[in-house]
């Protein structure tokens, strides 16, 4: 009996297989289409999900950049209200800040990165130039906004600025410190008059922005003299106080001064200076000895041709007529 039941089951399974194998072609085609459509739907769903994730990331990045741009615009607006650095006004400042793109902001970020990786001395120079140009007391944040030097993040820059003789630090703000604290032309004239031996222009030119114009104005009005120092090749300001009376020198003293005949050899002049207790600035004997050791021959200078004076000759010493009393001026 069991054998008969087993045989019947085998026959039924065989019939089921035959039914599957010998189904009409339309049914098999329908199955393939349904399976293909399911796979396609699954792929479309996966791609749509990936696209949605990408859009979400883009929106997040765009919102971040917009907030950064808004913060930067607010900072620049605050610095403009304090008149730190002149900024050109435009109608776009009233509108909402536009979104910043990576491609447009890359160059600025690279510039900032280059500045912050530069040597400490270069960063300090940028800050001092900014303080000199603005003549304002700036916080570290304002310095960072205007010249991209992060003072707070760089301890070496902060300490160097705080101890720099050109910078004044009050605990919160940095400002430029000139050698002489002057504000206007009157204070400038008073300072020059305190130095009858002269004061170097290099010590005055950074006192305030228009100091060089005031120096030229004082020179034009005859209140000071601007002369060049032959040793340092720098201009020196001398006071020309009209209260000081002019010293009149007697003619006898002039003749005595001009009648002194100096030695022609520089060695003799140096010896005479030493006899009178003065130290000469040169040592001609030593220089000649060194030249002979190195085989350098100093040829005698050619005598200068005597310039004849005529009526057309421009005399620069017209205020000393005694120099030209014994000159025979030929007629031209």
Coordinates of C-alpha atoms in Angstrom, one line a residue:
X1 CA 0.0 0.0 0.0
X2 CA 2.8 2.4 0.9
X3 CA 4.4 1.7 -2.4
X4 CA 1.3 2.7 -4.3
X5 CA 1.0 6.0 -2.4
X6 CA 4.6 6.8 -3.1
X7 CA 4.1 6.1 -6.7
X8 CA 1.1 8.4 -6.8
X9 CA 3.0 11.3 -5.2
X10 CA 5.9 10.9 -7.8
X11 CA 3.4 11.0 -10.6
X12 CA 1.8 14.2 -9.2
X13 CA 5.1 16.0 -8.8
X14 CA 6.0 15.0 -12.4
X15 CA 2.7 16.4 -13.6
X16 CA 3.4 19.7 -11.8
X17 CA 6.8 20.0 -13.4
X18 CA 5.4 19.3 -16.8
X19 CA 2.7 22.0 -16.2
X20 CA 5.5 24.5 -15.4
X21 CA 7.7 23.5 -18.3
X22 CA 4.9 23.4 -20.8
X23 CA 3.1 26.6 -19.8
X24 CA 2.2 28.9 -22.7
X25 CA 4.9 31.3 -23.9
X26 CA 2.7 34.3 -23.1
X27 CA 2.6 33.3 -19.4
X28 CA 6.4 32.9 -19.2
X29 CA 6.9 36.3 -21.0
X30 CA 4.6 37.9 -18.4
X31 CA 6.6 36.5 -15.6
X32 CA 9.9 37.8 -17.1
X33 CA 8.4 41.3 -17.6
X34 CA 7.1 41.4 -14.1
X35 CA 10.5 40.4 -12.7
X36 CA 12.2 43.0 -14.9
X37 CA 9.8 45.7 -13.8
X38 CA 10.4 44.9 -10.2
X39 CA 14.1 45.2 -10.6
X40 CA 13.8 48.4 -12.5
X41 CA 11.5 49.9 -9.8
X42 CA 14.0 48.9 -7.1
X43 CA 16.9 50.6 -9.0
X44 CA 14.8 53.8 -9.6
X45 CA 13.9 53.9 -5.9
X46 CA 17.6 53.5 -4.9
X47 CA 18.7 56.3 -7.3
X48 CA 15.9 58.6 -6.2
X49 CA 16.9 58.0 -2.6
X50 CA 20.6 58.8 -3.4
X51 CA 19.5 61.9 -5.2
X52 CA 17.5 63.1 -2.3
X53 CA 20.4 62.6 0.1
X54 CA 22.7 64.6 -2.3
X55 CA 20.2 67.4 -2.4
X56 CA 20.0 67.5 1.4
X57 CA 23.8 67.7 1.6
X58 CA 23.8 70.6 -0.9
X59 CA 21.2 72.5 1.0
X60 CA 23.1 72.0 4.2
X61 CA 26.3 73.3 2.7
X62 CA 24.5 76.3 1.0
X63 CA 22.9 77.3 4.4
X64 CA 26.3 77.1 6.1
X65 CA 27.9 79.3 3.5
X66 CA 25.0 81.8 3.6
X67 CA 25.4 82.1 7.4
X68 CA 29.2 82.7 7.0
X69 CA 28.5 85.4 4.5
X70 CA 25.9 87.0 6.7
X71 CA 28.4 87.0 9.7
X72 CA 31.1 88.5 7.5
X73 CA 28.8 91.2 6.2
X74 CA 27.7 92.1 9.8
X75 CA 31.3 92.3 10.9
X76 CA 32.3 94.6 7.9
X77 CA 29.2 96.7 8.6
X78 CA 30.3 97.1 12.3
X79 CA 33.8 98.1 11.3
X80 CA 32.5 100.6 8.7
X81 CA 30.3 102.2 11.4
X82 CA 33.5 102.8 13.5
X83 CA 35.3 104.3 10.4
X84 CA 38.2 101.9 10.8
X85 CA 38.8 101.5 7.0
X86 CA 36.9 103.4 4.3
X87 CA 34.6 101.1 2.4
X88 CA 32.9 102.0 -0.8
X89 CA 29.1 102.1 -0.3
X90 CA 26.8 100.5 -2.8
X91 CA 23.1 99.6 -3.0
X92 CA 23.9 95.9 -2.7
X93 CA 24.8 96.4 1.0
X94 CA 21.1 96.9 1.9
X95 CA 20.1 93.6 0.3
X96 CA 20.5 90.2 1.9
X97 CA 24.0 88.7 1.4
X98 CA 24.2 86.5 -1.6
X99 CA 25.2 82.9 -1.3
X100 CA 29.0 82.3 -1.5
X101 CA 30.2 79.7 -3.9
X102 CA 33.2 77.5 -3.3
X103 CA 34.8 78.6 -6.7
X104 CA 34.4 82.3 -5.9
X105 CA 35.8 82.1 -2.4
X106 CA 38.8 79.8 -3.0
X107 CA 41.1 82.6 -4.0
X108 CA 40.4 84.7 -0.9
X109 CA 40.8 81.7 1.4
X110 CA 44.1 80.9 -0.3
X111 CA 45.3 84.5 0.2
X112 CA 44.3 84.4 3.9
X113 CA 46.1 81.1 4.3
X114 CA 49.3 82.5 2.7
X115 CA 49.3 85.5 5.0
X116 CA 48.8 83.4 8.2
X117 CA 51.6 81.0 7.2
X118 CA 54.0 83.9 6.4
X119 CA 56.8 84.7 8.9
X120 CA 56.0 86.6 12.1
X121 CA 57.9 89.7 10.9
X122 CA 55.8 89.9 7.7
X123 CA 52.6 89.7 9.7
X124 CA 53.7 92.3 12.1
X125 CA 54.5 94.7 9.2
X126 CA 51.0 94.2 7.8
X127 CA 49.5 95.1 11.2
X128 CA 51.8 98.2 11.7
X129 CA 51.0 99.4 8.2
X130 CA 47.3 99.1 8.9
X131 CA 47.6 101.0 12.2
X132 CA 49.8 103.7 10.5
X133 CA 47.2 104.1 7.7
X134 CA 44.1 104.2 9.8
X135 CA 45.5 106.0 12.9
X136 CA 42.8 104.1 14.9
X137 CA 42.8 101.9 17.9
X138 CA 41.8 98.4 16.6
X139 CA 40.9 95.3 18.4
X140 CA 42.4 91.9 17.3
X141 CA 39.1 91.1 15.6
X142 CA 39.2 94.3 13.6
X143 CA 42.8 93.7 12.6
X144 CA 41.9 90.2 11.5
X145 CA 39.0 91.6 9.4
X146 CA 41.1 94.2 7.7
X147 CA 44.5 92.5 7.1
X148 CA 43.8 88.8 7.8
X149 CA 46.3 88.6 10.6
X150 CA 44.9 86.5 13.4
X151 CA 46.6 88.1 16.4
X152 CA 44.7 86.1 19.0
X153 CA 45.6 82.7 17.4
X154 CA 49.3 83.5 17.0
X155 CA 51.0 84.1 20.3
X156 CA 54.3 85.1 18.7
X157 CA 52.6 87.8 16.7
X158 CA 50.6 89.0 19.7
X159 CA 53.7 89.3 22.0
X160 CA 55.8 91.0 19.3
X161 CA 53.1 93.6 18.7
X162 CA 52.6 94.2 22.4
X163 CA 56.4 94.8 22.9
X164 CA 56.9 96.7 19.6
X165 CA 58.1 100.3 20.0
X166 CA 55.9 101.4 17.2
X167 CA 52.7 100.0 18.7
X168 CA 50.7 101.0 21.7
X169 CA 48.6 98.3 23.5
X170 CA 46.1 99.4 26.2
X171 CA 44.9 95.8 27.0
X172 CA 42.2 95.7 24.4
X173 CA 43.2 97.6 21.3
X174 CA 46.4 98.2 19.3
X175 CA 47.3 101.6 17.9
X176 CA 50.2 103.2 16.2
X177 CA 52.8 105.0 18.4
X178 CA 55.1 107.6 16.7
X179 CA 58.3 108.8 18.2
X180 CA 56.9 112.3 18.9
X181 CA 53.3 112.7 19.8
X182 CA 52.2 115.6 17.6
X183 CA 48.8 116.6 16.4
X184 CA 49.1 119.8 14.3
X185 CA 51.5 122.3 12.8
X186 CA 51.7 124.4 16.0
X187 CA 53.0 121.4 18.0
X188 CA 55.4 120.6 15.2
X189 CA 56.9 124.1 15.3
X190 CA 57.2 124.1 19.1
X191 CA 59.1 120.7 18.9
X192 CA 61.5 121.9 16.2
X193 CA 62.3 125.0 18.3
X194 CA 63.3 122.8 21.2
X195 CA 66.1 121.4 19.0
X196 CA 68.4 124.2 18.0
X197 CA 71.0 121.7 16.8
X198 CA 68.4 120.2 14.5
X199 CA 66.0 117.3 14.5
X200 CA 65.9 114.5 11.8
X201 CA 62.9 114.4 9.5
X202 CA 62.8 110.7 9.7
X203 CA 61.8 111.1 13.4
X204 CA 58.9 113.4 12.4
X205 CA 57.4 112.0 9.2
X206 CA 55.2 109.5 11.0
X207 CA 53.9 111.9 13.7
X208 CA 50.6 112.5 11.8
X209 CA 49.4 112.1 8.2
X210 CA 50.0 115.7 7.0
X211 CA 53.3 116.3 8.8
X212 CA 55.4 116.6 5.6
X213 CA 53.1 119.2 4.2
X214 CA 53.3 121.2 7.4
X215 CA 57.1 121.0 7.3
X216 CA 57.1 122.5 3.8
X217 CA 54.6 125.2 4.9
X218 CA 56.9 126.1 7.8
X219 CA 59.9 126.2 5.5
X220 CA 58.0 128.5 3.0
X221 CA 57.0 130.9 5.8
X222 CA 60.6 131.1 7.0
X223 CA 60.0 129.6 10.4
X224 CA 62.3 126.6 10.0
X225 CA 65.1 125.5 7.8
X226 CA 65.3 122.1 6.0
X227 CA 68.9 121.2 5.3
X228 CA 70.6 118.0 4.3
X229 CA 73.1 116.3 6.6
X230 CA 76.3 115.5 4.6
X231 CA 77.1 112.6 6.9
X232 CA 73.8 110.7 6.9
X233 CA 72.3 112.1 3.7
X234 CA 69.1 112.9 5.7
X235 CA 67.1 116.1 5.9
X236 CA 67.4 118.0 9.2
X237 CA 64.9 120.6 10.4
X238 CA 66.4 123.6 12.2
X239 CA 64.4 126.4 13.9
X240 CA 64.6 129.9 12.5
X241 CA 63.4 131.9 15.4
X242 CA 63.0 135.6 14.5
X243 CA 63.5 136.5 18.2
X244 CA 67.2 135.5 18.0
X245 CA 69.2 138.6 17.0
X246 CA 71.7 138.4 14.1
X247 CA 75.4 138.4 15.1
X248 CA 77.4 141.0 13.2
X249 CA 81.0 140.1 12.7
X250 CA 83.7 142.8 12.5
X251 CA 85.6 143.2 9.3
X252 CA 88.9 142.8 11.1
X253 CA 87.8 139.4 12.4
X254 CA 86.7 138.4 8.9
X255 CA 90.1 139.4 7.5
X256 CA 91.9 137.5 10.3
X257 CA 89.8 134.4 9.6
X258 CA 90.5 134.5 5.9
X259 CA 94.1 135.3 6.4
X260 CA 94.9 132.0 8.1
X261 CA 96.8 129.8 5.6
X262 CA 96.1 126.1 6.0
X263 CA 98.7 123.5 5.2
X264 CA 98.3 121.9 1.8
X265 CA 99.1 118.4 3.0
X266 CA 96.3 116.7 4.9
X267 CA 98.8 115.0 7.2
X268 CA 100.0 118.4 8.4
X269 CA 96.4 119.5 9.0
X270 CA 95.8 116.4 11.2
X271 CA 99.0 117.1 13.1
X272 CA 97.9 120.7 13.8
X273 CA 94.6 119.5 15.0
X274 CA 96.2 117.1 17.4
X275 CA 98.5 119.8 18.7
X276 CA 95.5 121.9 19.6
X277 CA 93.8 119.0 21.4
X278 CA 91.4 118.0 18.7
X279 CA 90.9 114.5 17.2
X280 CA 90.9 114.5 13.4
X281 CA 88.2 112.5 11.7
X282 CA 90.7 111.1 9.2
X283 CA 94.1 109.3 9.4
X284 CA 95.8 110.1 6.2
X285 CA 99.2 108.7 7.2
X286 CA 97.7 105.3 8.0
X287 CA 95.7 105.3 4.8
X288 CA 98.8 106.1 2.7
X289 CA 100.8 103.4 4.5
X290 CA 98.1 100.8 3.8
X291 CA 97.9 101.9 0.2
X292 CA 101.7 101.4 -0.2
X293 CA 101.4 97.9 1.3
X294 CA 98.8 96.9 -1.3
X295 CA 100.8 98.6 -4.1
X296 CA 98.3 101.3 -4.8
X297 CA 99.9 104.5 -6.2
X298 CA 98.0 107.7 -5.5
X299 CA 98.6 110.0 -8.3
X300 CA 98.6 113.7 -7.6
X301 CA 95.3 115.3 -8.5
X302 CA 95.3 117.4 -11.6
X303 CA 95.3 121.2 -10.9
X304 CA 92.0 122.7 -11.5
X305 CA 91.6 125.2 -14.2
X306 CA 91.2 128.7 -12.8
X307 CA 87.8 130.0 -13.7
X308 CA 87.8 133.5 -15.1
X309 CA 85.2 135.8 -13.7
X310 CA 83.3 138.1 -16.1
X311 CA 80.3 140.4 -15.7
X312 CA 78.1 137.5 -16.8
X313 CA 79.4 135.2 -14.1
X314 CA 76.8 134.5 -11.4
X315 CA 78.3 135.3 -8.0
X316 CA 76.8 133.3 -5.2
X317 CA 78.8 135.1 -2.5
X318 CA 77.5 138.6 -3.4
X319 CA 76.8 139.2 0.3
X320 CA 80.7 139.2 0.9
X321 CA 81.8 142.0 -1.4
X322 CA 85.3 142.0 0.1
X323 CA 86.1 138.8 -1.7
X324 CA 85.9 140.5 -5.1
X325 CA 87.6 143.8 -4.4
X326 CA 91.0 142.8 -5.9
X327 CA 89.5 141.0 -8.9
X328 CA 90.1 142.4 -12.3
X329 CA 86.9 141.7 -14.3
X330 CA 87.5 141.9 -18.0
X331 CA 85.0 143.7 -20.2
X332 CA 82.9 141.4 -22.4

